[in-house]
Each structure stands twice: as C-alpha cells, then as structure tokens.
Amino acid sequence: MASSLPPVTTQTQTPSHMGIRKQASMTNVDVTPEKAFEIFSSKQPVVRRNSVLEVISCDNHELLEAPRPGQEPPPAAIDKESDTSSLRLAEGFKAAVVSKGAERRATFFSTSEPGSPHSPTLGDVPRGQELYDMFREQHVEKRLHLHSAGLHDTSSPVQKGRQHWAPYLPKIFDTVEIFYEDRELTEMAQKDAEQLKQFFPVTFGLPYVEGVQKPFERRPLRVGLVLSGGPAPGGHNVIAGAYDFIKKWHPDSQFFGFMGGVDGLSASKYKVVTDEEMDRFRNMGGFDMLWSGRGKIRNDEDKARAVEVADSLGLHGLIYVGGDGSNSNAALLAEHFGSALPQCAVIGVPKTIDGDLKNPVIESSFGFDTCAKVYSELIGNLCTDLSTAQRYYHFVRVMGRSASHLVLECAMQTRPNMVFIGEEIEAKNIGLQDIVNSVTDLIIKRDSMGKPYGIVLVPEGLIEFIPEMKVLIGELNRLLKEGPFDVSKLSSAAGKVWTFLPESIQEQLLMDRESTGYIQVAKIATERLLILLVQSELERRNALPDMEIMPHYFGYEGRCAMPSNFDANYCYALGFNAGALIMNNKNGYMSVVRDLYKHPREWRPAGCPLTRMMKVISDGKSTFPGVERRLVELDSPLFKVLDQVRDVWATEDVYRSPGPIQFEGPVADLANNTVCVPTKEEVTYPREGALIMSKKAVFPKSLDWLGPCQLWRLQHKPVIPTLCFDLKARTRRTDQCIPKDPYTLRQVLIHYPHLINRHQFVIQEMRHDKYTPPISPGLRVGVVFMSRQAPGVANIMWGLCNRLDLVGGTCIGFYGLGGLLEGKYCEIGDDDIKPFVNQGGMELLGRSMNFSLMTLEAREKAVKTCTDLELDGLVLVGSAFAMSEACVLSEHFLQVDCGTLVIGIPGTGSNNVNHEMIECCVGFDSTSKVYASLVGNVLTDAASMPKYWHFVRIMGRDPSTEVLECALQTHPNIVIIGEEYGAAGKNLVHIVKDIADVVARRAAQGKNFGTVLIPEALLSHLPNMRNLTDELDGILKDAQEAGTLREFQNKLMNIDELSPTDMADLLEKMAPWSVALFKTFPKFIRRALAQLQRGELRFTQIETEHLLVQMVKQELAKRKKNGTFVGNFQAVTHFFGYQGRSSMPSEFDSRLGFAHGHLAAMCVESGLTGYCTTVRGLCGPSHSWKLAAVPIPSMMKVVPRSGDDTMKGFENLPVVPSAEVDLEGKAFRWMKNSLSGWEMEDRFCNPGPIQFSGRAALFYNRILHEEQAEYLEMLRHVEAYTQVLHDTCRFGVDENFLKTAYVTLNSLLTLRFHPDDVLSYGIPVSQHLSDHHRHEALSNQQVLMGALRAAKSDRAHLVGDNDREESRELYDERKFLPANGKRPHGGQTAIGLSPANTRGIR
C-alpha cells in the first residue's frame, strides 16, 4: 500500500530560461499563543491555551501547508499517503502500480532526472506575515474562499497556481544562442515537386534544419504572432515560449499580438504584450489573450497588406499558429515575404486538436493531447456509469472534423465496446445500413449475454466517409446553391438515402450551412442519427432489450481546457523554437519538436520547410498548394493495435476510466497513446492469468484493467478523524431537534410513534467513552445503495468495512434495493472492496432500480431478509427520498420487533438532503467540480471565439444546486435558478425575455457571445408547466389503459393539424390554456412531454437548452425587426450530466464518504436507529471533523401531494423533502449580488479539473464555504475567546471586569435557553448553570406534550380500536419526561432497547 512507498523529497525549480519570474519565499509561520494573548491583555499569558490565530491557522493548515503553531498536528492530520508529500512522482510507486507500457512511458517524464529542473508545486504558499495578512483580509472581507475564485475575480486558484508553473525546455535551449544546421530528412519524401516550384519559387527547396548551440551577437527582436482557426489548449504557451525567447535574447525586444487572427493582421489591430499580461496567460487554455479568427489570405492584395503592416512595425518575424489550412496561408505569406520583406521570417506552428496535421517530423499537433484526455475522462466516467446501472447505451460523437485521430486515441484510453473509424468506413466501402446492422447485432449479442448496456464511439466526420452519404451531401450542396430545395431533383440513389433518414436529420442537413453555402457536416448529430436508425432496426427485428440509449457530443468543452503538462511543455518548446528560428531568419519554416516519446529535456527542436509538407490539391474546379492533412492510416501501428483488440472489447467489458488531467503527481506527465503507441498485450485484457479481485461485484474487475490514475488512487488512504478508529467511541445525547411546524410535528408523532418513543428527537454526537466496554465480535451490518450514482459512495462501503473489521464484524452488501427484498447479497471482504476504493460509480453492488420501501409488502420482505441474516444494522445510502424510506423502514422494524437498526447516509450528487446539521452530501463536491470544469472550458471557448452563445443544461433533477455551485465557481453571464422563477410564479416567456435582454445589452457593446447555465428540471419549477404535466399524466395513463396510447401520442405530436372534432375531444380532457401552451412547443419538446413518465423524470428528459435557444432566437428576431437588437445570435447547446455523476471522487468526497462509512457502523454499535449520519466542520481540516447523527424525523416535512405512485396513500406522510436552492441563503444572495457584473463584464474563471495532488486536492465547494465557513470560524473564535477569558478570570482579576463578564455571559445563556423570559421578566440571574439546561428540556417537553395529546387522538382513529392499547403505550407522556426534569447526559443508552436490539452489543 501507499504507506510502504519511499519518501520523496520535494524540490522546486528556477530554470534559467524562466529567469524573468521569481518564486515566492518559503518561511515558517511565526504565530505563538503569547502574541495572540497580547491582543486582549498585557498580563502574563498562559502558554498552554490556543490563540485566535492558532485556531484559524489550525483550520487551514492543510490548505496552507502550515504546521499548527505551538504543537505538532495529531497523527491523523499527517497524511503520509496524500497529496502534499508522497504524491510527487516516485519511481517506486510507478514500479508498483503502473502497467508495463505505462511505466515505459512514465519513465520518460520522471521528475527525478539528475541535473534537470523540477516542476514546482501548484503555486507557492504564503507564510509568516503574508499568512497573517491573508487572515486579516479574510476577517475584513468575509468572502475570501481560498478554494475557488473570488466573486469578482477572473482567475481561479488553480489558474493562479498554473500561471507560476514553469514548463520544461529541451536541453538545447539552456541557452538562447542557437544556430540551425542543415540535416537530411529521408523519412519524408517531397510530393508534387515540379508543381510546387512554380507556386513557391523563393521558398521551395529549403533544407530541413536542427538547432545547435553557437554564440551570436544580440540585437532586439520585434516579433508578431497570429492565432488562426479554432482554439486549442496550449496556444498561450506558444506565445509565452516565443515571448520568453526574444526577451531573454534581448530585454528590449518587443512582441506584437494581432487580434482576431489574420483579419487583425490585415487591419493592423494588435497589442504589445507586456510581462504582466503574459504572466496572466501562462499555461492557460483557450485563445482569449488575442482571440482567434478564421480569416484567410485570399489574394495578392492580402499579401501586400500583410507586408505593409509587418514593415510598419519593423517585424523581424511573424509566427502563424494554425492547422493545415492556416499553415498553407503561412506558406503563401512566407513566399511573398521572401521577396517583398526578406528581413521578416514567417514561421508556422502546428496547431489542431483534430490531430490531422501530422507527418514524420510533426509527431503530434499541439492541443491534441489535452483534448484527448478531457474527452477520455468523460468517456471513462460514462463507462463507469453504465457498468453501475447496466441499462444504458451511450453513443458518443467526438470532435475532430473528418479525421478520426481523436476518437481513436479516446478509444485506446477507455476501451469502449465499439468505435467507428471514418477512414476505415471509406476504405472498406461500408454503407449506412451496414453500420446500423453492426451496432444492432452487437446490442442483441450483448443482451443475450445478460449485458443490456454498452458504449459506442463515433467520429465527428463519420457521415462524410459513408459512400451514399457523400453522394447525398454533394447533391444537396449543389441544389441548395441553385435555390430552394426540391427532393425530386435528387438522383435515385441520393433520394433513397434521403427517405431513409429521420426527419430531424433531414432538417439539420438543410439548416446547418456554412457561410459558403455548404452543409456543415461536422454539426450533423451523427450519434442521434445512429440511435434513431438502430432503434428502428431493433423494432423491425422485434428485439427490444430493456435499455435506454443516450446521445452525447464532446467538443467545445475540451478544446479550451487548461493544457496538460505534455501540451504545456510542448507548446512552450514550439514557441521558444519559433523565436530561435526567427532569430536565425529562417523564413518559410514550421517550428517542430521531435522525439516526443522521450522526456521533455530530451526533445529535439527543429525547423522543417513548409513546402516540404505540401502537395497540390484539386477541388474539382482548380488546383492549389496546401499542407497535406493526414487522416488515420489503416496500416499505422495504433490502428493495427485497435484492430487486434476490438473484438475482445465488444463483448468483454474492460472499460478504463483515465480520470481527470493531473498537474502534479505520478501520472501528470504521461503522454498519449498516439505518441507512445501501446502494445497489443497492454490493451487486450483480460489477459491470461489476470486476477479478478472482485468476483462478487455486479461488475467484476481486475487491477490489470485499471489505468495509472486509478491505480494511483487505490494506494491512497483518506485522512479522517481519529475517533473513527476509536473502539470506545459511542454516541452521546445532546440537543433535541423538534420540528418547528406544529402540523409537521403532529404528523410525525402519528406516523412514527415507535421511532419517536425511541429517540425523542435527540441529536447524538460521537464521543470517546472510556467507561464503555468493547463491542463483542459478531456485529453484522448490511448496506444498500438506494439512489443514483454519486462519486465517493464506494468509500462509504470502504469505511463501513474498515470499521467492522476493527470490531470483528461482518459487512453484508445487497445488490441494490431489489437485493434486499429478494435476498441477493454478498459478504464483503478486503479483496472485494480493494479495486473500488477512491473510484467512481457503484460497480461493487450496483444501484437500486424500480423498487421502493414505501409499500408494506416491500417492508415485510426487508424484515424477512434482515431476520434471516441476523443483521444488527442496515445502512441505506442515498438522496432525500432514500432517507424517508430509511425512516419508514426503521419505524416498521420497531413496530414488528425486528432487531435490525436502520441508519441513513446522505449520498447524492444533487446535494438534496438538507438540514441545519447536515452541511454537504457525499458526491456533490465531485460532480459539481466536474461540471464547473467543463463550464469553465466553455466560458474560455466563448471568449476565444467571440461569436457563440453557449446554453448549458446541468444535471441535478429537481434542485438547481449544481447550477448555483457552477455559477459561483465560473462566473457565467446568465444563471437560471428554477426555484427563483418558480417562487415568483413566472413562466418560460419571462425566462426568454430575461435571456434576450442580456443578449441584446451585450450585443450593443459588440459582445455577441456569452454563456447561460440552465438547471436540468427548470420546467418543473414553473407553475403552468406543472399543471400541463399533471393533466398529461392522467390523460396518457387513461389512453394506456384503453389501448390507445400510441394513437393519442401521435395526435399530441401533430396537434396543429387536428380536425375540429379531435381538438374538441382534446379540450374536454385538457384545459384550454394547457393546450395553448403545448402548441407553442416544437416537436422534439412535444415528443418528450408525450411520453408516459411521471413526476420529475419527464422534466429531466426535456432538452430545455434547445427549447430556450429556439425561443430566444424567435424573440431576438422580433427585436431585430423593431430595431432593439443590433447584433448576431449563434448558439451552441450542451448537457452536462451522465459524464459527471460517476467521476472519480475528489479528495473531499473520498474523505467524507470514508468518514460516513465509519460513522454509520459506530451508530449501529451505539444502538441507534432511524438516524442520518452527519459530519460537521467540513470547512476545517478533515482530521478535526465532528461526527454526529440526526434523527430522520427531525428533518421531515409534510408533502401534501406527490407525483410518485409509490407515495399513493401517504399524502400526509412526513418525508425528508428534496432540498432546493435556499433563496434566502448566503450562496444564492452572493451570486445574485455578483450576477449584474457577470452579465456585462467577462469575469470568466476556470476551476480546472479535479486534482488529487498539491494544494488543489484539498479544495472544497463554494456553497459549503458560503453557508458554513463563517459559522465554523465564529465557533472557533468563540472557543478561543472563552479560553482567553478563562485564563483572565482568576484570583486577582478586577472586580468590575468580573461583574461585566458574569452579567454578559449570563445574558448570553439566557438568550440561548429561555429567550421568552427576557421579554417577560427581563434577564434572570441563574443560580446554577444547570438551570439553563433544565429550562430548555422542560420547554421542549411542553411542546412535545401538546403534540402527543393531539397525535394520540389522531392515531387512535388511524389504527382503529384494536390498537388502542398500543397507542396508550406509545404516547405515554411519562416516557418523554426525563427523571426529575433533568437533562440526560452522555453515556446513557438509547431509550427502549430490547434484547433483540442489542444483539452483538455489550
């Protein structure tokens, strides 16, 4: 395990080439108790007490990497396996956990190379006086969150840390005095030599060159740069590399960045880059420093204009960053500059995420590595998600235009069941029907194996390679240019294909067109086309597996991500090399870096003539020179490996989840498979002899299947409170938490009398009890995952098993709720849990589907299972509804005298379990970080190509909490909170108007771009939509019972074409306003609404982002007519959902889940039932978290009406409500206060991917900070102040001061325990402190007595005369009165424990 790893010494680097930047100083914190005491008194201090600053620094010592002043941290705080120490790159670790192929690649990137610079940590840590100033700022501003961007910032903490990270450079660049020598280039033949000579008489025939060190006389350089084409991660590092070279070459050198691509060059729009601005964009994603453009060099006039601008600025070089088309333009400019302005060298830089700018000297274009890793993370999360639920097929389209390099790379990283390579489709002449048949055959075959799930990857340009589609697209392009489309003008072959296509795809082919008039093939939703055709084929074959098919498109969310270490190093070297080529006046060259499979220090910089990479291209009308694009070659090593293993992947589930991009740690520097091609043996798992370590799991796994990041995380043990390992830890009764609403209290007493009689609403706190005898061996505890996937729940299982091992118990895992009801379970041991620790999903036990404990039959089955297995405890993990089920089940167990104790754990990504004692649910931190990272990438994309509005829908079912968290992390322009519009009684028209208003105001400032965040179930909060769906629910159910469901759905879909008779019939079933609302929706929304789905599920299936785009477009068109909108509106839509809920858990969720698992077992040891575990103080270090349990009835409210069939007959049953965004909460208020600034000012922030190493690994979510940090801070301050006061109030203290302290403290206690007396009698002076506790206890009893009397009467009517004796027993008021009116104290056992309840507990 990780504890056996060798110690690693952390080193920092100050590379010679980065001399212009300084590293922050590293000094120790000098804060003592004496200094803190001097704040309050000049008297002699008592050293043993903590000061206020000690308390604060204690709370933040993990984040700030500062030791606690005056003492060593407790053992649990020293995380020997964690991020701040041994998670640096260690050869010992790699040998232990990285596969042979990955190890081979990792050794090339070892940071332990002798004599080479070492990558610094993620930002330097402020110490000493800087630390003190930081805390002063936090105390004054109250809003400083060290884990996320300030609400008015433009950079997140991860971005700021990356700005200080220094990339590697090849050894040749240890000096800037570089000379390029001619070298032979035998591996790349020149194509079309004679024709190219005519196009490029000046630059053709230049030799290939490589750099060597040689002294030079230095003079200032003036260099310009153009970003062309779509953005790609790492572009800013190209700028940084060139900038640093010319500045190191001569400090008076100047760098000019042309704005908006080549159009900025032609218009002479540029900025002079300064040190300050350059430092803001180092290692950042996107092209937002200079913007990008798609302009071209079209004629001699454009060339002359470029020469004129370059000459006026006195440029010595022009760097042209782009793909094959852009570098073709660079070659044209270089040819013209060679004769018109020979002193200015034009240098190309290979940029494209598509990977098609590739040849023997360009091993990879920059940006490809980062995009492949971002998409692979998301695909890997989908793989984990489907292996948990085992009922979904995910069809994923991956960006990459017509080249399939990206989808091939993603396949090698994730191992899907099927991947299509467009070039293979074309080469083998595979038709559309053949593709559909192959997918259908796979689905049927897997279903016969008991696997109704899978994942299929599709390249963006697949449709271009299908022979009959190429013919159709060619004819459509011709016909659409001639005039309106007429299907009769298509040829018979094309017409046959056209009629074969679904209507939605036909609309896309006609509507999505480029400015040239051609169809935008890349925007055709090929994945949706395949889904529709496959579903039709399955119906035709009468084969309908029990599954759902989900479409995904991964594109814009990846191309502006923060660059991986590989791309950051590569781009910096490309830029540095470009500067050196300019210094050598190498006009017409491409900056290239070779041997990328080696360590960056061993990379080989070179220059290759642009003309060497070109050939003559014909478009049917003319011929012209262009840089050759390289598509996937079917004889390439990587494709050959895929071809050898794809049959294994099709049926054997060997999915791999690569995890998020890491900036530190042992996996941070791994290169992609395209650069380091794996062997067949590395990817043909399960290999012979592979050890399957989890045969009991619903998804068995072998360690051989896991990726380097997964293996690394298996070695990590989270830091949690030491109390979790204390065998004498027991719960202690603290405060009562009685529902404040009298009606809710009454209903709780009626429906949960046994449970209330048991715990009396008393909160339990976990404490060490030295008098408690140890638990005798034999404790048996079961666990069920009740709700949807949530990152970190696997660690709940780990924590539960770990605690039970300590006490000699046994963990029983049920395969979902169905497993509990049907007796399907397994005993879980160390080997069973080992492959799943710190991993996403629920692959060990699976999730619950289509079951509920709200029926008596289900509860009776649960009683039988628990009795047969002699379970002492049952742990239910899930959302708010799962907590309600836990409460109902615990009441039933007590009623039938079943000895199994029931404990709930809040585990849900939507964070919908809310109570004043519950700060955060397991899973919310991770999912919100995944979504926020993707939103941050999209925001950067919007700023880099400022012409798109991005509409982003975020998963979260009913609450908008994840949207709120992402907004606080990223600062988008528009944030839609469903609860806010619902509370105001607004509808879709109001939402559309609000969005259109912001779009119009930004357009007036020339900003035709932005981002809108939308909650998944936005429509469920709108009253008119609620009414509509309620009516549809009843009508559709009646139609189903009558056997006319399909007919009625067709009528709804074509409501505009109904006959008067059919419309009259419909109006008899639906209100006129509901019919009018339904008619306003486009067909794809009608189709979703017309499905027979109840409650919130229908709203989650509606693509609200598409609906809002259409409605906003219509609104803006109206405004454009009346002159109130003057801009352009182009929209791109996204849905972030399934790709986040099964992600690898953040360190916060790993620790939180691990702690909850221990706590649940400890609650069973303490004899609790009907409780929900809670961990408090989450804003502080994890070793100091406080463990407690809250009675589930204390969290309940009465829900008058529910749309769930399982709740029928329980309309007045108190349940734990699904928590929504608190419109009075601090997080929402701060977001609203900041939103007006975000609307017009682009304060976009990118929180970056989840990190497992360095400072960023310890970050927690912003909502938790806003809602809980101030509370925790005040609590710690009060503890520190009272300690100082305790040391001050001793013999010799001034009497007046003592009186003041006495009266003040007594007043505080009076306000706490009996505030009503303050208004009636003034402030009473208590003789004893126990008076306060006694008064509080008696006050609570008075409330309970009144509710008991009412509930006793209602219960008698509810249960009838037969159980009146039971009612008298349950509602005996004497049971609810403590003896002598005294408050119960710690160490007492819960009331009413019977021998059956205490089995295994001594």
mmCIF file with all atom_site columns, N, CA and C in Angstrom, residues 905-927:
data_model
loop_
_atom_site.group_PDB
_atom_site.id
_atom_site.type_symbol
_atom_site.label_atom_id
_atom_site.label_alt_id
_atom_site.label_comp_id
_atom_site.label_asym_id
_atom_site.label_entity_id
_atom_site.label_seq_id
_atom_site.pdbx_PDB_ins_code
_atom_site.Cartn_x
_atom_site.Cartn_y
_atom_site.Cartn_z
_atom_site.occupancy
_atom_site.B_iso_or_equiv
_atom_site.pdbx_formal_charge
_atom_site.auth_seq_id
_atom_site.auth_comp_id
_atom_site.auth_asym_id
_atom_site.auth_atom_id
_atom_site.pdbx_PDB_model_num
ATOM 1  N N  . ILE A 1 905 ? -27.423 7.401  5.221  1.00 0.00 ? 905 ILE A N  1
ATOM 2  C CA . ILE A 1 905 ? -26.248 8.215  4.876  1.00 0.00 ? 905 ILE A CA 1
ATOM 3  C C  . ILE A 1 905 ? -26.608 9.077  3.674  1.00 0.00 ? 905 ILE A C  1
ATOM 4  N N  . PRO A 1 906 ? -26.439 10.396 3.754  1.00 0.00 ? 906 PRO A N  1
ATOM 5  C CA . PRO A 1 906 ? -26.764 11.264 2.611  1.00 0.00 ? 906 PRO A CA 1
ATOM 6  C C  . PRO A 1 906 ? -25.702 11.173 1.526  1.00 0.00 ? 906 PRO A C  1
ATOM 7  N N  . GLY A 1 907 ? -26.019 10.478 0.450  1.00 0.00 ? 907 GLY A N  1
ATOM 8  C CA . GLY A 1 907 ? -25.085 10.338 -0.671 1.00 0.00 ? 907 GLY A CA 1
ATOM 9  C C  . GLY A 1 907 ? -25.783 10.625 -1.978 1.00 0.00 ? 907 GLY A C  1
ATOM 10 N N  . THR A 1 908 ? -25.622 11.830 -2.496 1.00 0.00 ? 908 THR A N  1
ATOM 11 C CA . THR A 1 908 ? -26.270 12.220 -3.751 1.00 0.00 ? 908 THR A CA 1
ATOM 12 C C  . THR A 1 908 ? -25.539 13.400 -4.362 1.00 0.00 ? 908 THR A C  1
ATOM 13 N N  . GLY A 1 909 ? -25.334 13.344 -5.668 1.00 0.00 ? 909 GLY A N  1
ATOM 14 C CA . GLY A 1 909 ? -24.642 14.429 -6.350 1.00 0.00 ? 909 GLY A CA 1
ATOM 15 C C  . GLY A 1 909 ? -25.427 15.720 -6.383 1.00 0.00 ? 909 GLY A C  1
ATOM 16 N N  . SER A 1 910 ? -26.752 15.629 -6.222 1.00 0.00 ? 910 SER A N  1
ATOM 17 C CA . SER A 1 910 ? -27.570 16.841 -6.276 1.00 0.00 ? 910 SER A CA 1
ATOM 18 C C  . SER A 1 910 ? -27.634 17.576 -4.947 1.00 0.00 ? 910 SER A C  1
ATOM 19 N N  . ASN A 1 911 ? -27.056 16.988 -3.885 1.00 0.00 ? 911 ASN A N  1
ATOM 20 C CA . ASN A 1 911 ? -26.980 17.650 -2.577 1.00 0.00 ? 911 ASN A CA 1
ATOM 21 C C  . ASN A 1 911 ? -28.365 18.009 -2.049 1.00 0.00 ? 911 ASN A C  1
ATOM 22 N N  . ASN A 1 912 ? -29.332 17.104 -2.231 1.00 0.00 ? 912 ASN A N  1
ATOM 23 C CA . ASN A 1 912 ? -30.706 17.461 -1.901 1.00 0.00 ? 912 ASN A CA 1
ATOM 24 C C  . ASN A 1 912 ? -31.153 17.001 -0.517 1.00 0.00 ? 912 ASN A C  1
ATOM 25 N N  . VAL A 1 913 ? -30.219 16.543 0.316  1.00 0.00 ? 913 VAL A N  1
ATOM 26 C CA . VAL A 1 913 ? -30.537 16.251 1.710  1.00 0.00 ? 913 VAL A CA 1
ATOM 27 C C  . VAL A 1 913 ? -30.068 17.445 2.528  1.00 0.00 ? 913 VAL A C  1
ATOM 28 N N  . ASN A 1 914 ? -31.016 18.168 3.071  1.00 0.00 ? 914 ASN A N  1
ATOM 29 C CA . ASN A 1 914 ? -30.669 19.434 3.716  1.00 0.00 ? 914 ASN A CA 1
ATOM 30 C C  . ASN A 1 914 ? -31.222 19.482 5.132  1.00 0.00 ? 914 ASN A C  1
ATOM 31 N N  . HIS A 1 915 ? -30.422 19.965 6.039  1.00 0.00 ? 915 HIS A N  1
ATOM 32 C CA . HIS A 1 915 ? -30.824 20.178 7.429  1.00 0.00 ? 915 HIS A CA 1
ATOM 33 C C  . HIS A 1 915 ? -29.751 21.046 8.059  1.00 0.00 ? 915 HIS A C  1
ATOM 34 N N  . GLU A 1 916 ? -30.109 21.730 9.121  1.00 0.00 ? 916 GLU A N  1
ATOM 35 C CA . GLU A 1 916 ? -29.133 22.611 9.763  1.00 0.00 ? 916 GLU A CA 1
ATOM 36 C C  . GLU A 1 916 ? -27.934 21.844 10.295 1.00 0.00 ? 916 GLU A C  1
ATOM 37 N N  . MET A 1 917 ? -28.081 20.530 10.499 1.00 0.00 ? 917 MET A N  1
ATOM 38 C CA . MET A 1 917 ? -26.974 19.715 10.990 1.00 0.00 ? 917 MET A CA 1
ATOM 39 C C  . MET A 1 917 ? -26.225 18.997 9.871  1.00 0.00 ? 917 MET A C  1
ATOM 40 N N  . ILE A 1 918 ? -26.724 19.062 8.649  1.00 0.00 ? 918 ILE A N  1
ATOM 41 C CA . ILE A 1 918 ? -26.073 18.380 7.521  1.00 0.00 ? 918 ILE A CA 1
ATOM 42 C C  . ILE A 1 918 ? -25.499 19.433 6.584  1.00 0.00 ? 918 ILE A C  1
ATOM 43 N N  . GLU A 1 919 ? -24.194 19.454 6.438  1.00 0.00 ? 919 GLU A N  1
ATOM 44 C CA . GLU A 1 919 ? -23.531 20.502 5.672  1.00 0.00 ? 919 GLU A CA 1
ATOM 45 C C  . GLU A 1 919 ? -23.419 20.162 4.193  1.00 0.00 ? 919 GLU A C  1
ATOM 46 N N  . CYS A 1 920 ? -23.151 18.896 3.873  1.00 0.00 ? 920 CYS A N  1
ATOM 47 C CA . CYS A 1 920 ? -22.931 18.540 2.470  1.00 0.00 ? 920 CYS A CA 1
ATOM 48 C C  . CYS A 1 920 ? -23.115 17.045 2.296  1.00 0.00 ? 920 CYS A C  1
ATOM 49 N N  . CYS A 1 921 ? -23.672 16.635 1.174  1.00 0.00 ? 921 CYS A N  1
ATOM 50 C CA . CYS A 1 921 ? -23.862 15.224 0.857  1.00 0.00 ? 921 CYS A CA 1
ATOM 51 C C  . CYS A 1 921 ? -22.620 14.669 0.156  1.00 0.00 ? 921 CYS A C  1
ATOM 52 N N  . VAL A 1 922 ? -22.396 13.393 0.343  1.00 0.00 ? 922 VAL A N  1
ATOM 53 C CA . VAL A 1 922 ? -21.312 12.721 -0.366 1.00 0.00 ? 922 VAL A CA 1
ATOM 54 C C  . VAL A 1 922 ? -21.633 12.723 -1.859 1.00 0.00 ? 922 VAL A C  1
ATOM 55 N N  . GLY A 1 923 ? -20.714 13.180 -2.669 1.00 0.00 ? 923 GLY A N  1
ATOM 56 C CA . GLY A 1 923 ? -20.882 13.176 -4.122 1.00 0.00 ? 923 GLY A CA 1
ATOM 57 C C  . GLY A 1 923 ? -21.067 14.546 -4.730 1.00 0.00 ? 923 GLY A C  1
ATOM 58 N N  . PHE A 1 924 ? -21.610 15.497 -3.964 1.00 0.00 ? 924 PHE A N  1
ATOM 59 C CA . PHE A 1 924 ? -21.889 16.807 -4.541 1.00 0.00 ? 924 PHE A CA 1
ATOM 60 C C  . PHE A 1 924 ? -20.608 17.534 -4.922 1.00 0.00 ? 924 PHE A C  1
ATOM 61 N N  . ASP A 1 925 ? -19.592 17.457 -4.090 1.00 0.00 ? 925 ASP A N  1
ATOM 62 C CA . ASP A 1 925 ? -18.349 18.171 -4.368 1.00 0.00 ? 925 ASP A CA 1
ATOM 63 C C  . ASP A 1 925 ? -17.748 17.715 -5.696 1.00 0.00 ? 925 ASP A C  1
ATOM 64 N N  . SER A 1 926 ? -17.723 16.414 -5.935 1.00 0.00 ? 926 SER A N  1
ATOM 65 C CA . SER A 1 926 ? -17.093 15.884 -7.151 1.00 0.00 ? 926 SER A CA 1
ATOM 66 C C  . SER A 1 926 ? -17.894 16.232 -8.404 1.00 0.00 ? 926 SER A C  1
ATOM 67 N N  . THR A 1 927 ? -19.193 15.955 -8.377 1.00 0.00 ? 927 THR A N  1
ATOM 68 C CA . THR A 1 927 ? -19.987 16.230 -9.578 1.00 0.00 ? 927 THR A CA 1
ATOM 69 C C  . THR A 1 927 ? -19.969 17.708 -9.919 1.00 0.00 ? 927 THR A C  1
#
